[in-house]
Amino acid sequence: MSQLPVSHDAGRKAGPVILRFALLLAVLSPAILFGTATYVLYQAEKVAHGKPFCVQYANQTGGGRYTPVRSLWQLTFVAMHARYLGLGGSDSDQFSLPGVLVIDQAERADLWRWSWSSLGWHKLTEGIRQGLRLEPVCTPHVNYGDDLPVV
């Protein structure tokens, strides 16, 4: 098998190209992450239609299955994804939803699940809500997104 000749200049030129690519990635990564977080929040505001709302995301640590979102970082695909919580059995929680949108008051709240594949919120029926034993853990309020820090 013959090898293609590689010029000596190719090795010298590769360094700056790799450096430029790494710098571009370093600049674009936060923009992409927080762009997706802003989009998730925008879609939540759109679905809420001016009603009080909040978002909770799947939690792997602690006693509860969900944690209220307290920053834009928690709305990114890095933090907000489905988690597997149980090892089996009918009483074990097998999985959690990536994010849950809670609209209006907790006792009569509408619950929606986030889907990364369709990039949108989908309303949960009462049957699915009961089947997942899903309850709100965040407190809905107006202008929810205005109060969220970046990190």
mmCIF file of C-alpha atoms in Angstrom:
data_model
loop_
_atom_site.group_PDB
_atom_site.id
_atom_site.type_symbol
_atom_site.label_atom_id
_atom_site.label_comp_id
_atom_site.label_asym_id
_atom_site.label_seq_id
_atom_site.Cartn_x
_atom_site.Cartn_y
_atom_site.Cartn_z
ATOM 1 C CA MET A 1 0.000 0.000 0.000
ATOM 2 C CA SER A 2 1.511 3.272 -1.064
ATOM 3 C CA GLN A 3 1.311 6.386 1.046
ATOM 4 C CA LEU A 4 0.517 9.797 -0.321
ATOM 5 C CA PRO A 5 3.330 12.259 0.096
ATOM 6 C CA VAL A 6 2.675 14.913 2.720
ATOM 7 C CA SER A 7 4.398 18.206 2.319
ATOM 8 C CA HIS A 8 6.356 19.669 5.164
ATOM 9 C CA ASP A 9 4.163 22.783 4.970
ATOM 10 C CA ALA A 10 1.044 20.744 5.782
ATOM 11 C CA GLY A 11 2.217 20.023 9.313
ATOM 12 C CA ARG A 12 3.167 23.644 9.860
ATOM 13 C CA LYS A 13 -0.226 24.902 8.574
ATOM 14 C CA ALA A 14 -2.274 22.417 10.621
ATOM 15 C CA GLY A 15 -1.406 24.069 13.944
ATOM 16 C CA PRO A 16 -2.980 27.465 13.191
ATOM 17 C CA VAL A 17 -6.036 25.822 11.580
ATOM 18 C CA ILE A 18 -6.629 23.693 14.665
ATOM 19 C CA LEU A 19 -6.127 26.720 16.899
ATOM 20 C CA ARG A 20 -8.654 28.771 14.891
ATOM 21 C CA PHE A 21 -11.157 25.917 15.042
ATOM 22 C CA ALA A 22 -10.709 25.576 18.815
ATOM 23 C CA LEU A 23 -11.191 29.334 19.290
ATOM 24 C CA LEU A 24 -14.307 29.297 17.102
ATOM 25 C CA LEU A 25 -15.699 26.394 19.101
ATOM 26 C CA ALA A 26 -14.919 28.184 22.383
ATOM 27 C CA VAL A 27 -16.793 31.269 21.197
ATOM 28 C CA LEU A 28 -19.775 29.458 19.679
ATOM 29 C CA SER A 29 -20.396 26.847 22.403
ATOM 30 C CA PRO A 30 -21.757 29.272 25.026
ATOM 31 C CA ALA A 31 -23.822 31.015 22.348
ATOM 32 C CA ILE A 32 -25.333 27.712 21.250
ATOM 33 C CA LEU A 33 -25.995 26.583 24.831
ATOM 34 C CA PHE A 34 -27.639 29.789 25.966
ATOM 35 C CA GLY A 35 -29.387 30.147 22.626
ATOM 36 C CA THR A 36 -31.136 26.839 23.266
ATOM 37 C CA ALA A 37 -31.970 27.899 26.836
ATOM 38 C CA THR A 38 -33.494 31.127 25.560
ATOM 39 C CA TYR A 39 -35.488 29.150 22.995
ATOM 40 C CA VAL A 40 -36.844 26.764 25.674
ATOM 41 C CA LEU A 41 -37.880 29.767 27.775
ATOM 42 C CA TYR A 42 -39.434 31.507 24.757
ATOM 43 C CA GLN A 43 -41.485 28.393 23.965
ATOM 44 C CA ALA A 44 -42.605 28.189 27.619
ATOM 45 C CA GLU A 45 -43.786 31.816 27.555
ATOM 46 C CA LYS A 46 -45.593 31.149 24.280
ATOM 47 C CA VAL A 47 -47.424 28.110 25.700
ATOM 48 C CA ALA A 48 -48.278 29.895 28.971
ATOM 49 C CA HIS A 49 -50.094 32.741 27.133
ATOM 50 C CA GLY A 50 -49.419 35.257 29.922
ATOM 51 C CA LYS A 51 -50.396 32.906 32.787
ATOM 52 C CA PRO A 52 -47.982 32.336 35.671
ATOM 53 C CA PHE A 53 -45.534 29.508 34.936
ATOM 54 C CA CYS A 54 -42.310 27.860 36.015
ATOM 55 C CA VAL A 55 -40.068 25.081 34.766
ATOM 56 C CA GLN A 56 -38.646 22.110 36.630
ATOM 57 C CA TYR A 57 -36.042 19.696 35.328
ATOM 58 C CA ALA A 58 -35.039 16.108 36.062
ATOM 59 C CA ASN A 59 -32.817 15.740 39.088
ATOM 60 C CA GLN A 60 -30.452 12.864 39.723
ATOM 61 C CA THR A 61 -29.389 13.877 43.207
ATOM 62 C CA GLY A 62 -31.400 14.533 46.320
ATOM 63 C CA GLY A 63 -34.746 13.157 47.414
ATOM 64 C CA GLY A 64 -37.001 14.488 44.667
ATOM 65 C CA ARG A 65 -37.237 13.615 41.000
ATOM 66 C CA TYR A 66 -37.407 17.235 39.843
ATOM 67 C CA THR A 67 -35.765 20.510 40.771
ATOM 68 C CA PRO A 68 -37.075 23.998 39.988
ATOM 69 C CA VAL A 69 -35.049 25.739 37.264
ATOM 70 C CA ARG A 70 -33.124 28.588 38.915
ATOM 71 C CA SER A 71 -30.886 29.694 36.020
ATOM 72 C CA LEU A 72 -30.730 29.723 32.234
ATOM 73 C CA TRP A 73 -27.943 27.122 32.420
ATOM 74 C CA GLN A 74 -30.492 24.586 33.728
ATOM 75 C CA LEU A 75 -32.571 25.077 30.566
ATOM 76 C CA THR A 76 -29.720 23.920 28.301
ATOM 77 C CA PHE A 77 -29.558 20.443 26.798
ATOM 78 C CA VAL A 78 -26.537 19.755 29.012
ATOM 79 C CA ALA A 79 -28.590 20.052 32.222
ATOM 80 C CA MET A 80 -32.154 19.373 31.057
ATOM 81 C CA HIS A 81 -32.349 15.799 29.828
ATOM 82 C CA ALA A 82 -34.136 12.592 30.770
ATOM 83 C CA ARG A 83 -32.541 10.704 33.604
ATOM 84 C CA TYR A 84 -32.925 7.067 34.552
ATOM 85 C CA LEU A 85 -33.668 6.847 38.235
ATOM 86 C CA GLY A 86 -34.660 3.307 39.178
ATOM 87 C CA LEU A 87 -33.409 -0.217 38.760
ATOM 88 C CA GLY A 88 -36.771 -1.894 38.340
ATOM 89 C CA GLY A 89 -39.882 -3.002 40.106
ATOM 90 C CA SER A 90 -43.369 -1.573 39.895
ATOM 91 C CA ASP A 91 -42.719 1.009 42.633
ATOM 92 C CA SER A 92 -39.451 2.253 41.136
ATOM 93 C CA ASP A 93 -39.223 5.392 39.025
ATOM 94 C CA GLN A 94 -37.751 4.208 35.751
ATOM 95 C CA PHE A 95 -37.193 7.574 34.121
ATOM 96 C CA SER A 96 -37.990 11.217 34.347
ATOM 97 C CA LEU A 97 -38.899 13.782 31.727
ATOM 98 C CA PRO A 98 -36.169 16.269 30.710
ATOM 99 C CA GLY A 99 -38.212 19.293 31.714
ATOM 100 C CA VAL A 100 -41.722 19.984 32.951
ATOM 101 C CA LEU A 101 -43.547 23.252 32.379
ATOM 102 C CA VAL A 102 -46.008 24.105 35.156
ATOM 103 C CA ILE A 103 -48.667 26.631 34.162
ATOM 104 C CA ASP A 104 -50.984 28.358 36.640
ATOM 105 C CA GLN A 105 -51.640 27.243 40.220
ATOM 106 C CA ALA A 106 -50.082 24.043 41.553
ATOM 107 C CA GLU A 107 -53.333 22.304 42.562
ATOM 108 C CA ARG A 108 -54.870 22.819 39.126
ATOM 109 C CA ALA A 109 -51.708 23.304 37.094
ATOM 110 C CA ASP A 110 -51.375 22.274 33.488
ATOM 111 C CA LEU A 111 -48.218 20.228 33.005
ATOM 112 C CA TRP A 112 -46.242 20.059 29.775
ATOM 113 C CA ARG A 113 -43.146 18.019 28.930
ATOM 114 C CA TRP A 114 -40.196 19.316 26.940
ATOM 115 C CA SER A 115 -39.089 17.390 23.849
ATOM 116 C CA TRP A 116 -35.629 17.999 22.443
ATOM 117 C CA SER A 117 -36.529 16.063 19.292
ATOM 118 C CA SER A 118 -39.435 18.366 18.383
ATOM 119 C CA LEU A 119 -38.041 21.411 20.239
ATOM 120 C CA GLY A 120 -41.358 22.099 21.891
ATOM 121 C CA TRP A 121 -43.616 21.589 24.878
ATOM 122 C CA HIS A 122 -46.278 18.849 24.766
ATOM 123 C CA LYS A 123 -49.245 18.825 27.151
ATOM 124 C CA LEU A 124 -49.457 15.892 29.543
ATOM 125 C CA THR A 125 -52.844 14.262 29.939
ATOM 126 C CA GLU A 126 -54.176 13.570 33.418
ATOM 127 C CA GLY A 127 -53.613 9.836 32.840
ATOM 128 C CA ILE A 128 -49.947 10.289 31.936
ATOM 129 C CA ARG A 129 -49.473 12.702 34.817
ATOM 130 C CA GLN A 130 -50.884 10.160 37.281
ATOM 131 C CA GLY A 131 -49.015 7.279 35.662
ATOM 132 C CA LEU A 132 -45.715 9.126 36.068
ATOM 133 C CA ARG A 133 -46.731 10.323 39.562
ATOM 134 C CA LEU A 134 -45.743 13.778 38.397
ATOM 135 C CA GLU A 135 -46.375 16.759 40.657
ATOM 136 C CA PRO A 136 -45.204 20.382 40.463
ATOM 137 C CA VAL A 137 -42.229 21.296 42.662
ATOM 138 C CA CYS A 138 -41.792 24.857 41.380
ATOM 139 C CA THR A 139 -43.984 27.885 42.053
ATOM 140 C CA PRO A 140 -45.484 29.505 38.933
ATOM 141 C CA HIS A 141 -45.283 33.277 38.627
ATOM 142 C CA VAL A 142 -45.602 35.937 35.954
ATOM 143 C CA ASN A 143 -42.363 37.110 34.270
ATOM 144 C CA TYR A 144 -40.640 33.886 35.317
ATOM 145 C CA GLY A 145 -37.845 34.232 32.766
ATOM 146 C CA ASP A 146 -37.012 37.793 33.798
ATOM 147 C CA ASP A 147 -35.842 36.565 37.203
ATOM 148 C CA LEU A 148 -33.495 33.826 35.938
ATOM 149 C CA PRO A 149 -29.765 34.545 36.134
ATOM 150 C CA VAL A 150 -27.479 33.114 33.446
ATOM 151 C CA VAL A 151 -25.736 30.603 35.742
#
